[in-house]
mmCIF file of C-alpha atoms in Angstrom:
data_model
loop_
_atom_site.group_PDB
_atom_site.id
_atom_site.type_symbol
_atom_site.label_atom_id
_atom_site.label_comp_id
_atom_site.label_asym_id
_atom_site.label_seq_id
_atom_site.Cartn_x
_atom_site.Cartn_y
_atom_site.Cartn_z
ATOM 1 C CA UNK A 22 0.000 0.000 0.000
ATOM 2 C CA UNK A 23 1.159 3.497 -0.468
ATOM 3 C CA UNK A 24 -0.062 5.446 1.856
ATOM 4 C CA UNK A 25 -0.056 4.315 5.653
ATOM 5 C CA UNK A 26 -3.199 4.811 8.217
ATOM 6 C CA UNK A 27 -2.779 6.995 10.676
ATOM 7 C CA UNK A 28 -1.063 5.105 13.638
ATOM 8 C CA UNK A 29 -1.928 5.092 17.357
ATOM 9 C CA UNK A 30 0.426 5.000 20.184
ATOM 10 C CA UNK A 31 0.385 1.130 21.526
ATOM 11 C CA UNK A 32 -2.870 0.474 23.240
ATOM 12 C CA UNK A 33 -3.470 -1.063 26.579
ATOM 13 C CA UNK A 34 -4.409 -4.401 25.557
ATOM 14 C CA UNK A 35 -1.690 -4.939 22.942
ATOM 15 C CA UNK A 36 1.001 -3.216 25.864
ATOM 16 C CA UNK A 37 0.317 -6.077 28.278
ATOM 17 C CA UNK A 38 -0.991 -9.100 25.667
ATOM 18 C CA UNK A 39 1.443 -11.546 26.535
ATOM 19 C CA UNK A 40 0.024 -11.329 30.263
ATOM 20 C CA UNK A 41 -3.593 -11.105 28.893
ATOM 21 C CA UNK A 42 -3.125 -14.572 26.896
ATOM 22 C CA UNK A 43 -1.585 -15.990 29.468
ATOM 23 C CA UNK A 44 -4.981 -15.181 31.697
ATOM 24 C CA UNK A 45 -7.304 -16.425 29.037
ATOM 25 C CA UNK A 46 -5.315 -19.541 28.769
ATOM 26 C CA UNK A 47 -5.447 -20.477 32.387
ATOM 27 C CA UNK A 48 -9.153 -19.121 32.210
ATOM 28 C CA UNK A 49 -9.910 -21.497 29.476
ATOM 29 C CA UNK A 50 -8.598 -24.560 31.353
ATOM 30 C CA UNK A 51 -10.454 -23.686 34.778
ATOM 31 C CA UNK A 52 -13.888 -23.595 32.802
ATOM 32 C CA UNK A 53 -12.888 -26.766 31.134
ATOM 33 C CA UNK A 54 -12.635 -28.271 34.537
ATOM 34 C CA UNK A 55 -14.970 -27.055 36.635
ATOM 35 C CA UNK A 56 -17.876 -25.636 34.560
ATOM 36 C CA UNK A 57 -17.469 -28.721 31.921
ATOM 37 C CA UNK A 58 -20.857 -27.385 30.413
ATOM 38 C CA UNK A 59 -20.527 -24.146 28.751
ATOM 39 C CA UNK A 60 -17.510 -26.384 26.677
ATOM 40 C CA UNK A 61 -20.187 -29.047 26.136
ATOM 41 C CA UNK A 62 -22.838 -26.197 24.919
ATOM 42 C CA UNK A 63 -20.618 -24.648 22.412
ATOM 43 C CA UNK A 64 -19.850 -28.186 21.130
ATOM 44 C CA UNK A 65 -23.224 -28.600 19.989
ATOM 45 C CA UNK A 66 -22.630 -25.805 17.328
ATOM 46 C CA UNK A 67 -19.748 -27.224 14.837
ATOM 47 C CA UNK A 68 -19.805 -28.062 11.201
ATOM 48 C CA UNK A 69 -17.800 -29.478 9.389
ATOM 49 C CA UNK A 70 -15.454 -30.255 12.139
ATOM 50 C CA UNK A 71 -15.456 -26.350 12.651
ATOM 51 C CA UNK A 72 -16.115 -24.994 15.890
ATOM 52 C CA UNK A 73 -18.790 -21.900 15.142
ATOM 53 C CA UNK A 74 -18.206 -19.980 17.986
ATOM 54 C CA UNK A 75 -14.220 -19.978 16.900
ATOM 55 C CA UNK A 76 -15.375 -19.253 13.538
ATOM 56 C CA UNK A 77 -17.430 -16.225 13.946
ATOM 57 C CA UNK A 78 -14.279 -15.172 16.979
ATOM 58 C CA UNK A 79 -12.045 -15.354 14.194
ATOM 59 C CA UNK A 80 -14.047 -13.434 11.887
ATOM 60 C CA UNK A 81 -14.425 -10.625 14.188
ATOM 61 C CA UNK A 82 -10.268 -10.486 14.316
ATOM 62 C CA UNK A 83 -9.781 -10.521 10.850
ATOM 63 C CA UNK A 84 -12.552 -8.310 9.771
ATOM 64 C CA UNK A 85 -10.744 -5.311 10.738
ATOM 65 C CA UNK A 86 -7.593 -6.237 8.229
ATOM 66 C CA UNK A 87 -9.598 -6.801 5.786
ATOM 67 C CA UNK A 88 -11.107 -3.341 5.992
ATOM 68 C CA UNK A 89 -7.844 -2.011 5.207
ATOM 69 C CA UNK A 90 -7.606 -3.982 1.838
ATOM 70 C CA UNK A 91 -7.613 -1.548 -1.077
ATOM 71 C CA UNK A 92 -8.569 -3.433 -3.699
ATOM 72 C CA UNK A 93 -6.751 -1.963 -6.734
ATOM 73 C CA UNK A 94 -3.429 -2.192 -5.080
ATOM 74 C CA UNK A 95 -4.076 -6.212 -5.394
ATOM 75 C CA UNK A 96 -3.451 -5.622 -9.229
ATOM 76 C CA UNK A 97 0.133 -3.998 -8.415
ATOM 77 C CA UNK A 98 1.330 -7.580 -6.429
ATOM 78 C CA UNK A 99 2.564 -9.080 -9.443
ATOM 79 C CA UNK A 100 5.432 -5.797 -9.781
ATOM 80 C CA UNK A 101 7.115 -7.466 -6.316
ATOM 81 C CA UNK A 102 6.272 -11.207 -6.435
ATOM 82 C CA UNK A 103 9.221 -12.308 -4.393
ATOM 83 C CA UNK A 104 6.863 -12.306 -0.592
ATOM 84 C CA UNK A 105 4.451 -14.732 -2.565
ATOM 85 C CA UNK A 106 7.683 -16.700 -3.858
ATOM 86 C CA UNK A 107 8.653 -17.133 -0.204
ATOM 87 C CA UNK A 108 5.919 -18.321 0.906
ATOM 88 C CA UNK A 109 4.991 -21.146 -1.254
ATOM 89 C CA UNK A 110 8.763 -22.274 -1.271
ATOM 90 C CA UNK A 111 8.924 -21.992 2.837
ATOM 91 C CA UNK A 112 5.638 -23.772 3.066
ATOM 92 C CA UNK A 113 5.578 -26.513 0.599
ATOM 93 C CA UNK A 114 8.974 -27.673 -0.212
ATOM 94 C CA UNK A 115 10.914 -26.488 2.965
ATOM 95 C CA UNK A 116 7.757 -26.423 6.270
ATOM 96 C CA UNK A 117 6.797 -30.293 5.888
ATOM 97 C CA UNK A 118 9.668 -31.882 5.688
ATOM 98 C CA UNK A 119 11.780 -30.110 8.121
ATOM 99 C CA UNK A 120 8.596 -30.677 10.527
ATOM 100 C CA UNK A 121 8.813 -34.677 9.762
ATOM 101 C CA UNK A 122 12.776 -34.296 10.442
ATOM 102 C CA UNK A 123 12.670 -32.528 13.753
ATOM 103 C CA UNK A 124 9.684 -34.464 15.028
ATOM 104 C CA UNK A 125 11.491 -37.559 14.190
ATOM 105 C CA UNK A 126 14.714 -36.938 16.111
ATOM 106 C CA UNK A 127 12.442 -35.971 19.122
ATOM 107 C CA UNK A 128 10.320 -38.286 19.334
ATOM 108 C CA UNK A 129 12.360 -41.479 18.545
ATOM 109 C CA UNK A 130 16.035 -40.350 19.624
ATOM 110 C CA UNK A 131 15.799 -37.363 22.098
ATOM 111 C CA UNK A 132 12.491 -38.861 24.189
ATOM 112 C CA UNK A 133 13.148 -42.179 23.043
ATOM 113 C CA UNK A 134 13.273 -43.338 27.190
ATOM 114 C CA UNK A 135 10.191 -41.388 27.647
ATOM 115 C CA UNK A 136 7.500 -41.926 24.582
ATOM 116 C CA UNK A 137 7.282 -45.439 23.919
ATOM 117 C CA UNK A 138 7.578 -46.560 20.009
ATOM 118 C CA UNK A 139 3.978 -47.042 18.922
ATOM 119 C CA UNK A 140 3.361 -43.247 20.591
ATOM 120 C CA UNK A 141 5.774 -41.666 18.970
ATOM 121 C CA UNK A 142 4.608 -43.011 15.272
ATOM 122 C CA UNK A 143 1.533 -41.488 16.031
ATOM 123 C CA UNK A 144 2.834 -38.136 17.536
ATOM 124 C CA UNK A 145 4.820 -38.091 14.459
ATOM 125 C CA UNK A 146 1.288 -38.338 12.271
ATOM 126 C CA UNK A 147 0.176 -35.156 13.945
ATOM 127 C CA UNK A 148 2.837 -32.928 13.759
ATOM 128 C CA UNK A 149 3.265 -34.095 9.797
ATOM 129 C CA UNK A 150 -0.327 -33.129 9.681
ATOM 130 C CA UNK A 151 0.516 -29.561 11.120
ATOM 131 C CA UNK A 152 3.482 -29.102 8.820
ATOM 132 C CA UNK A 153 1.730 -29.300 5.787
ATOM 133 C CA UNK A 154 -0.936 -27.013 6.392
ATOM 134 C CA UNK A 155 0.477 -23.651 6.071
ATOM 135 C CA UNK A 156 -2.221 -21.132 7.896
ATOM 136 C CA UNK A 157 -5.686 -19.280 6.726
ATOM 137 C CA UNK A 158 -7.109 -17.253 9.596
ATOM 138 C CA UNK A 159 -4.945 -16.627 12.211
ATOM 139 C CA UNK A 160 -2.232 -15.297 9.809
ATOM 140 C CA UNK A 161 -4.432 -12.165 9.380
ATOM 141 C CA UNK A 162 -3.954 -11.537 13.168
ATOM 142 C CA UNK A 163 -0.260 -12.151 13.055
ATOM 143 C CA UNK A 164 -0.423 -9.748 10.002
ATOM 144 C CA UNK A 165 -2.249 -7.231 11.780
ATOM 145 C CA UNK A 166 -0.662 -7.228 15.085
ATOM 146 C CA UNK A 167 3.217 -6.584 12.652
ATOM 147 C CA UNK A 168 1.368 -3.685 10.753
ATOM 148 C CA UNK A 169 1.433 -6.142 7.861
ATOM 149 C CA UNK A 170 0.242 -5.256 4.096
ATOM 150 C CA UNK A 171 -3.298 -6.690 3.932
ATOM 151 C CA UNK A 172 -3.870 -6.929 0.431
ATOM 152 C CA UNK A 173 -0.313 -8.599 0.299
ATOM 153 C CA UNK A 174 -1.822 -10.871 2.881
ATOM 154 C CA UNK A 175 -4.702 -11.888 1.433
ATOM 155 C CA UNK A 176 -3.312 -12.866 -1.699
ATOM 156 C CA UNK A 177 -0.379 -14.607 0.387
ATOM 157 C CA UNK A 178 -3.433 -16.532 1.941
ATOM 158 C CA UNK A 179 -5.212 -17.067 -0.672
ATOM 159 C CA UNK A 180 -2.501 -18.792 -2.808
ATOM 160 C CA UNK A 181 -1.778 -20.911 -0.583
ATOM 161 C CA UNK A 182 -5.208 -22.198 0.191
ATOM 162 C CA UNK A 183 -5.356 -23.249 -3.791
ATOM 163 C CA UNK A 184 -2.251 -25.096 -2.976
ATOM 164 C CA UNK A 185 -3.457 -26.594 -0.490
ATOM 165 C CA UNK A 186 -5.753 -28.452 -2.566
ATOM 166 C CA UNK A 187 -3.553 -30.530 -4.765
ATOM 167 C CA UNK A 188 -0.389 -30.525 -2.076
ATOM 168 C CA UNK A 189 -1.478 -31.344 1.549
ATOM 169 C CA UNK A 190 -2.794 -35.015 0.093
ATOM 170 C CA UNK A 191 0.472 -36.098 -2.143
ATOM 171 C CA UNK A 192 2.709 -34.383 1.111
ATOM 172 C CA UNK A 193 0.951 -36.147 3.544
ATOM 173 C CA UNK A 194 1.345 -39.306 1.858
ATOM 174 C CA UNK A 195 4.715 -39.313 1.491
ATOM 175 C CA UNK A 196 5.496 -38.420 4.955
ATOM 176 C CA UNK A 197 3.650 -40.949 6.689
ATOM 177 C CA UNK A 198 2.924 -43.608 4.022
ATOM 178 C CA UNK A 199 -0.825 -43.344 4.974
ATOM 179 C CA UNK A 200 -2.261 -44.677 1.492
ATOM 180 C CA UNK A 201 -5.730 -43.445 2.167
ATOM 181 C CA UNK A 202 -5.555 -39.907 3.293
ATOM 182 C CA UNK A 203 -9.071 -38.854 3.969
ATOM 183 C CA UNK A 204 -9.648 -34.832 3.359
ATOM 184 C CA UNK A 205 -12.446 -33.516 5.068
ATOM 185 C CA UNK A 206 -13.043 -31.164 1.773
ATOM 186 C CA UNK A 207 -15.694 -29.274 3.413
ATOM 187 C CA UNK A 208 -13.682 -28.486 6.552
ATOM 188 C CA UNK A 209 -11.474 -26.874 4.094
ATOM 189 C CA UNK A 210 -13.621 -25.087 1.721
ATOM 190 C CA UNK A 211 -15.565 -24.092 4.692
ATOM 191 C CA UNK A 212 -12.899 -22.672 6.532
ATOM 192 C CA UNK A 213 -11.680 -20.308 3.290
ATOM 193 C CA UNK A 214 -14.940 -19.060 3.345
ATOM 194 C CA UNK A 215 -15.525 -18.812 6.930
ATOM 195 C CA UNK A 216 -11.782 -17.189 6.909
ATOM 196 C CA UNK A 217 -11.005 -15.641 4.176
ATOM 197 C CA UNK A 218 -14.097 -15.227 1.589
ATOM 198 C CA UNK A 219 -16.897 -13.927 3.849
ATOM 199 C CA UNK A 220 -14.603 -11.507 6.054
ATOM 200 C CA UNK A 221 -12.957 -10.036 2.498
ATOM 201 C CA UNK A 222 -16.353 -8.933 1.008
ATOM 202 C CA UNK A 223 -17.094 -7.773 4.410
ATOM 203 C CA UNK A 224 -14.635 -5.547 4.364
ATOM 204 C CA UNK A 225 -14.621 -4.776 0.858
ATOM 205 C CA UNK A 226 -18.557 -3.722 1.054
ATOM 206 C CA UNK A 227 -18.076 -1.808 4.121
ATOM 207 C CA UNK A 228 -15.049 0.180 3.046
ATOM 208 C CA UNK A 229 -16.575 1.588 -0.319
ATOM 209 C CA UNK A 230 -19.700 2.155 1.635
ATOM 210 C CA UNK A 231 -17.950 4.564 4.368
ATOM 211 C CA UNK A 232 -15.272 6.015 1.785
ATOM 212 C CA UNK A 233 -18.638 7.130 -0.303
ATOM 213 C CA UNK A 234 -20.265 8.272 2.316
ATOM 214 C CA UNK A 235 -17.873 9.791 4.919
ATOM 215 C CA UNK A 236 -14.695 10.318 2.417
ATOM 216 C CA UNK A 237 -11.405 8.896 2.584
ATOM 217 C CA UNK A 238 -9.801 11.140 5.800
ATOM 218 C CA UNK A 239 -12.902 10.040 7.846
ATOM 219 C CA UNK A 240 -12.227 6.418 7.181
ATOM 220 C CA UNK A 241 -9.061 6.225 7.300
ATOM 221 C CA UNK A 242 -8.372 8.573 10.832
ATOM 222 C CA UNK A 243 -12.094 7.877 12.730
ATOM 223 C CA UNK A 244 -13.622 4.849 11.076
ATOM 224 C CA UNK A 245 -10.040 2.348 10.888
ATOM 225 C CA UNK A 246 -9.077 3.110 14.660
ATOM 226 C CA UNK A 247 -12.642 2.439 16.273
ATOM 227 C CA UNK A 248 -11.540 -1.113 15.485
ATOM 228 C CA UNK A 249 -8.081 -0.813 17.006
ATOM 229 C CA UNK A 250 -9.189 -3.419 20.069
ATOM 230 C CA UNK A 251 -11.296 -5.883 18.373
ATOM 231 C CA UNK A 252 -8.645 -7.811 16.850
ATOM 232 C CA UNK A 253 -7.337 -8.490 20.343
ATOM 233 C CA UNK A 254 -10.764 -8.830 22.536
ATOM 234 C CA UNK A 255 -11.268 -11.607 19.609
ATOM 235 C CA UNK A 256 -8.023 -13.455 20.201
ATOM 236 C CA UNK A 257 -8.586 -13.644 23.749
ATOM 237 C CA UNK A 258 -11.920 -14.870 23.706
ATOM 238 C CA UNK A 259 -10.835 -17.745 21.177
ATOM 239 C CA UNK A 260 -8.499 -18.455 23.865
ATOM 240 C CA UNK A 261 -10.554 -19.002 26.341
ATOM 241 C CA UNK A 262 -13.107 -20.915 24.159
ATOM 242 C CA UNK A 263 -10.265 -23.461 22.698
ATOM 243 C CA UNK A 264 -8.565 -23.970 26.371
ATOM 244 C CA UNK A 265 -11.897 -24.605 27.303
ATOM 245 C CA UNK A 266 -12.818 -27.365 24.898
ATOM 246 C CA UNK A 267 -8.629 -29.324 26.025
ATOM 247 C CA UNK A 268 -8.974 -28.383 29.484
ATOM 248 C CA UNK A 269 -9.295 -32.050 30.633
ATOM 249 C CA UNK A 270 -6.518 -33.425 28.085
ATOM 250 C CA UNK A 271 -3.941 -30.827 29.029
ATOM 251 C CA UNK A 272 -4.790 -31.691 32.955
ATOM 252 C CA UNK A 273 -4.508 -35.365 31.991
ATOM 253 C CA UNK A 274 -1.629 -35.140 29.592
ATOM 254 C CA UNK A 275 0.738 -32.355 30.792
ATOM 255 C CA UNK A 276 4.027 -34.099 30.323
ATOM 256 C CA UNK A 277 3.572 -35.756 26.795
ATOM 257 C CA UNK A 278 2.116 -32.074 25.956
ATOM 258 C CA UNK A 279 5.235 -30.655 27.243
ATOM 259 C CA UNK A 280 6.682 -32.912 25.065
ATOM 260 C CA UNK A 281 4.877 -32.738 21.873
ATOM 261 C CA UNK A 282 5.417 -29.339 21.951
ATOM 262 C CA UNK A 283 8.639 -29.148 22.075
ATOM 263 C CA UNK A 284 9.289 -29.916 18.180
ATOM 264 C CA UNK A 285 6.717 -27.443 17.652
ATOM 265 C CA UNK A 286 8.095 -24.785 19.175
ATOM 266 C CA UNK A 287 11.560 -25.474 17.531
ATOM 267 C CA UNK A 288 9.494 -25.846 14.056
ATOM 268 C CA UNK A 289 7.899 -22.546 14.741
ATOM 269 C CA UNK A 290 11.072 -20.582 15.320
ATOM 270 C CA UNK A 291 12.934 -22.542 12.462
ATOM 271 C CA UNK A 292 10.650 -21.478 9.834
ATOM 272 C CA UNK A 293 9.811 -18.394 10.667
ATOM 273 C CA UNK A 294 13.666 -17.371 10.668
ATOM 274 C CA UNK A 295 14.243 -19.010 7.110
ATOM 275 C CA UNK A 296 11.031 -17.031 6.026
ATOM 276 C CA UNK A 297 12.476 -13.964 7.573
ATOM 277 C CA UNK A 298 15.945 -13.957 6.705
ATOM 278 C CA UNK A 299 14.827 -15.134 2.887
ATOM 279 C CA UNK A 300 12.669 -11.822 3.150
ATOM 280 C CA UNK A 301 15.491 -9.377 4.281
ATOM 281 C CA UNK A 302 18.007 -10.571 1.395
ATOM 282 C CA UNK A 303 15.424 -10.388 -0.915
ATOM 283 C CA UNK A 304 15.266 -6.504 0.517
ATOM 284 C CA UNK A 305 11.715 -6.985 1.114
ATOM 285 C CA UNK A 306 9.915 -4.339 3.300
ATOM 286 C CA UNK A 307 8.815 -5.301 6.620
ATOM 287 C CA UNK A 308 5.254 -4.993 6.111
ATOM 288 C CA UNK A 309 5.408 -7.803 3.510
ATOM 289 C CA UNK A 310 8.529 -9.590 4.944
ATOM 290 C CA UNK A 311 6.407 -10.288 8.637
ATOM 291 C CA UNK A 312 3.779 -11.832 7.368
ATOM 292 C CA UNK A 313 5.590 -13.996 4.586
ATOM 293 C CA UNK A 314 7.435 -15.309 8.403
ATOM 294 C CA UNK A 315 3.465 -16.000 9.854
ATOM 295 C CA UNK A 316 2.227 -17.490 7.129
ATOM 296 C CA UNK A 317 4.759 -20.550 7.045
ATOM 297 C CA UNK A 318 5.259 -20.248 11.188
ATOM 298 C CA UNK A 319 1.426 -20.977 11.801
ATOM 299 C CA UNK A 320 -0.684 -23.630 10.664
ATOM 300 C CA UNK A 321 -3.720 -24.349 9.633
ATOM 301 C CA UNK A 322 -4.963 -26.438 12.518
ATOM 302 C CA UNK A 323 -8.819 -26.741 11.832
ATOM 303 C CA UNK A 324 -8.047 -28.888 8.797
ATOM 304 C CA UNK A 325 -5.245 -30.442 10.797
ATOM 305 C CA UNK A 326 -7.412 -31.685 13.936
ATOM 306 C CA UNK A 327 -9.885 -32.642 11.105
ATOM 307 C CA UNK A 328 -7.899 -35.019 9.104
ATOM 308 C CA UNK A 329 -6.022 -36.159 12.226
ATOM 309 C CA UNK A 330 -9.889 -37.187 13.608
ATOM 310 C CA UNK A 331 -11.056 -38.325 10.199
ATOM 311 C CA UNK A 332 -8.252 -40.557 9.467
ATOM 312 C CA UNK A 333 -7.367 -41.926 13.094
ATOM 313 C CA UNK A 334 -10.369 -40.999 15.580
ATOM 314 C CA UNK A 335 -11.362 -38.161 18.268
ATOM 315 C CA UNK A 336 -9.373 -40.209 21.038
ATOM 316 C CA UNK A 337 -6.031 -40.672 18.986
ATOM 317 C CA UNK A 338 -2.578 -39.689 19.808
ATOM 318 C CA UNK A 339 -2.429 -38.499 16.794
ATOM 319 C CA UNK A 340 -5.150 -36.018 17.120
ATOM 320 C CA UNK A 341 -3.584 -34.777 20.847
ATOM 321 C CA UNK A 342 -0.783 -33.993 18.961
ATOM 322 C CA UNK A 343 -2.402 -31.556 16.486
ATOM 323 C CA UNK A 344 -4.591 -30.339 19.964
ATOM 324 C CA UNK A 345 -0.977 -29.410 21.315
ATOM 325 C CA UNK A 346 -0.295 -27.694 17.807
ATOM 326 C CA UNK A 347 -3.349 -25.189 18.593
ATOM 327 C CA UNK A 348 -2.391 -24.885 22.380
ATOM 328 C CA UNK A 349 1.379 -23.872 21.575
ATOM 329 C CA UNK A 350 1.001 -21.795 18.375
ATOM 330 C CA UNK A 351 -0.801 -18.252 20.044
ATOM 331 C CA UNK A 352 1.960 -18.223 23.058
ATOM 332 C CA UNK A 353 4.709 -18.379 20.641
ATOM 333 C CA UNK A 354 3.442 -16.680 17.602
ATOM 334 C CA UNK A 355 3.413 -13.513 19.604
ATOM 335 C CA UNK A 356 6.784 -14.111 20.574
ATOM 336 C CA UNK A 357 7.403 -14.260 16.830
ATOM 337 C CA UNK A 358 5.132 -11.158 16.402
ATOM 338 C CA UNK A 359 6.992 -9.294 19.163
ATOM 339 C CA UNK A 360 10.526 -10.119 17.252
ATOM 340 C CA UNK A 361 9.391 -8.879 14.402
ATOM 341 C CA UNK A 362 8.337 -5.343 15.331
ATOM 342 C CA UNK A 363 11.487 -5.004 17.141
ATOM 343 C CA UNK A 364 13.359 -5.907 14.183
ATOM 344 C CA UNK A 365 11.502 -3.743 11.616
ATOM 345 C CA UNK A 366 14.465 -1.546 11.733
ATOM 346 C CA UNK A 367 16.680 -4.034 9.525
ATOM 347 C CA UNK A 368 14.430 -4.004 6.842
ATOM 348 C CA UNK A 369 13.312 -0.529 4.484
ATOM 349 C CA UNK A 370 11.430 1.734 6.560
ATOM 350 C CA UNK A 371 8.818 2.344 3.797
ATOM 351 C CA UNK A 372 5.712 0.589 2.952
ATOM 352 C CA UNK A 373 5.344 -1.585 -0.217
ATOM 353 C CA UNK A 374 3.567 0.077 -2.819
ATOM 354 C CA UNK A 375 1.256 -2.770 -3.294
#
């Protein structure tokens, strides 16, 4: 984009977020435990394998990204394709495979004395599962929270998601040898529209509808910033909601969740930096080079819990591990997000044009 919205000092909820997730994660867990109902209630309202109450959560953080999305600076992505380049090499010929390699060493060298064989083939399923599916929603967050280019994200996003549909199978396959890989297709295609589609016109109707009404310095200086805090309330009610719904397996499981997750985490930092460092000697600008690192960091775990349930059932290890994949990734992708607005001084100072 060329011209930047007019910025706010650092609000109160983003100044002490790390403390705030922490709350909503121990929040999550305690209503999990001892009011097992209101987890039980929102159950009742899924589809597709996707959790409605997330859904419309998730919505509500994105929608405010998407507002910023000027639509005829899409057509100017193809004059700096590298970001795009990035992320489909990161996440499809780099993410997977290092995820199978790292998870491997863990969980049958490193813990070999602690996770017994036929566990660790199946914690090895789940992770695979999270490596090769590169995020949809929650990358809009990461986006937003780095001051990220949204129309460079939502092509980023969107790209991806048609990869998704003729990689994750053949990927998956090869990792784990599973010859009958069953894809929950409307988990997926319901997800990009839950995630991606619906929030997109959203914002797209709503932004030509103030600019013609209001004008361009109203939207952009009044309109934009009345939606400074949503992104965040959003992202800490989801917290609460999906701590709610593993309360009883992280209080029953806490030291194979320890670690599961510690792969992740090491994924998570691994490809992120490769993403990032790809980004600055490419001399990308920050607001594209952050959210090329989110994109491969996070992952799409709806359609990961999905096929992990689909393929080897609701009480599998293989489906904890993709649980611990959702219960690790917000802590640690705002230690990601953190890192990369301290950094934004090694990369060009001014906004991509697109």
């Amino acid at each position: 984009m060329s011209k930047e919205y007019k910025t706010q000092g650092i609000g109160f909820f983003e100044r002490y977020l790390t403390l705030w997730v922490i709350l909503c994660m121990i929040a999550g867990i305690l209503v999990g435990k001892f009011l097992p109902a209101i987890p039980e209630f929102l159950n009742q309202f899924e589809y597709a394998n996707v959790s409605i109450p997330i859904a419309i959560l998730i919505w509500i953080m994105i929608y405010p990204m998407m507002l910023k999305v000027d639509f005829k600076s899409i057509q100017d992505i193809g004059k700096n394709p590298k970001g795009l380049f990035i992320t489909w090499v990161i996440n499809w010929v780099i993410k997977p495979f290092t995820m199978f390699g790292i998870a491997y060493v863990f969980f049958y060298i490193i813990f070999a004395d602690l996770i017994p064989a036929n566990l660790a083939k199946d914690y090895l399923a789940g992770a695979v599962l999270l490596g090769a599916a590169p995020c949809t929603a929650m990358v809009f967050v990461w986006s937003h929270l780095t001051k990220g280019n949204p129309a460079y994200t939502v092509v980023q996003v969107a790209t991806n998601d048609l990869i998704i549909l003729v990689a994750f199978v053949p990927i998956v396959k090869f990792l784990l040898g599973v010859s009958n890989v069953e894809v929950p297709w409307d988990t997926l295609f319901l997800s990009v529209i839950l995630f991606v589609v619906a929030p997109l016109v959203g914002g797209f109707l709503t932004r030509n509808y103030v600019l013609n009404k209001k004008g361009e310095e109203y939207f952009k200086n009044i309109f934009i910033p009345k939606f400074d805090n949503t992104t965040i309330l959003g992202l800490l009610l989801t917290l609460i909601i999906i701590f709610s719904f593993q309360g009883n397996i992280i209080l029953n499981n806490p030291t194979h969740i320890l670690l599961i997750a510690v792969p992740l985490v090491i994924q998570t930092f691994l490809i992120f930096s490769i993403a990032y460092i790809a980004a600055k000697l490419l001399k990308l600008p920050h607001d594209i080079a952050a959210p090329a690192g989110m994109i491969g960091a996070s992952n799409f775990f709806e359609l990961s819990v999905a096929v992990a349930i689909a393929l080897f059932g609701t009480s599998s290890p293989v489906a904890l591990a993709t649980i611990v994949g959702v219960l690790v990734e917000v802590p640690v992708m705002l230690i990601l997000v953190k890192f990369a607005n301290l950094t934004k001084g090694w990369f060009d100072n001014e906004l991509s044009e697109c």
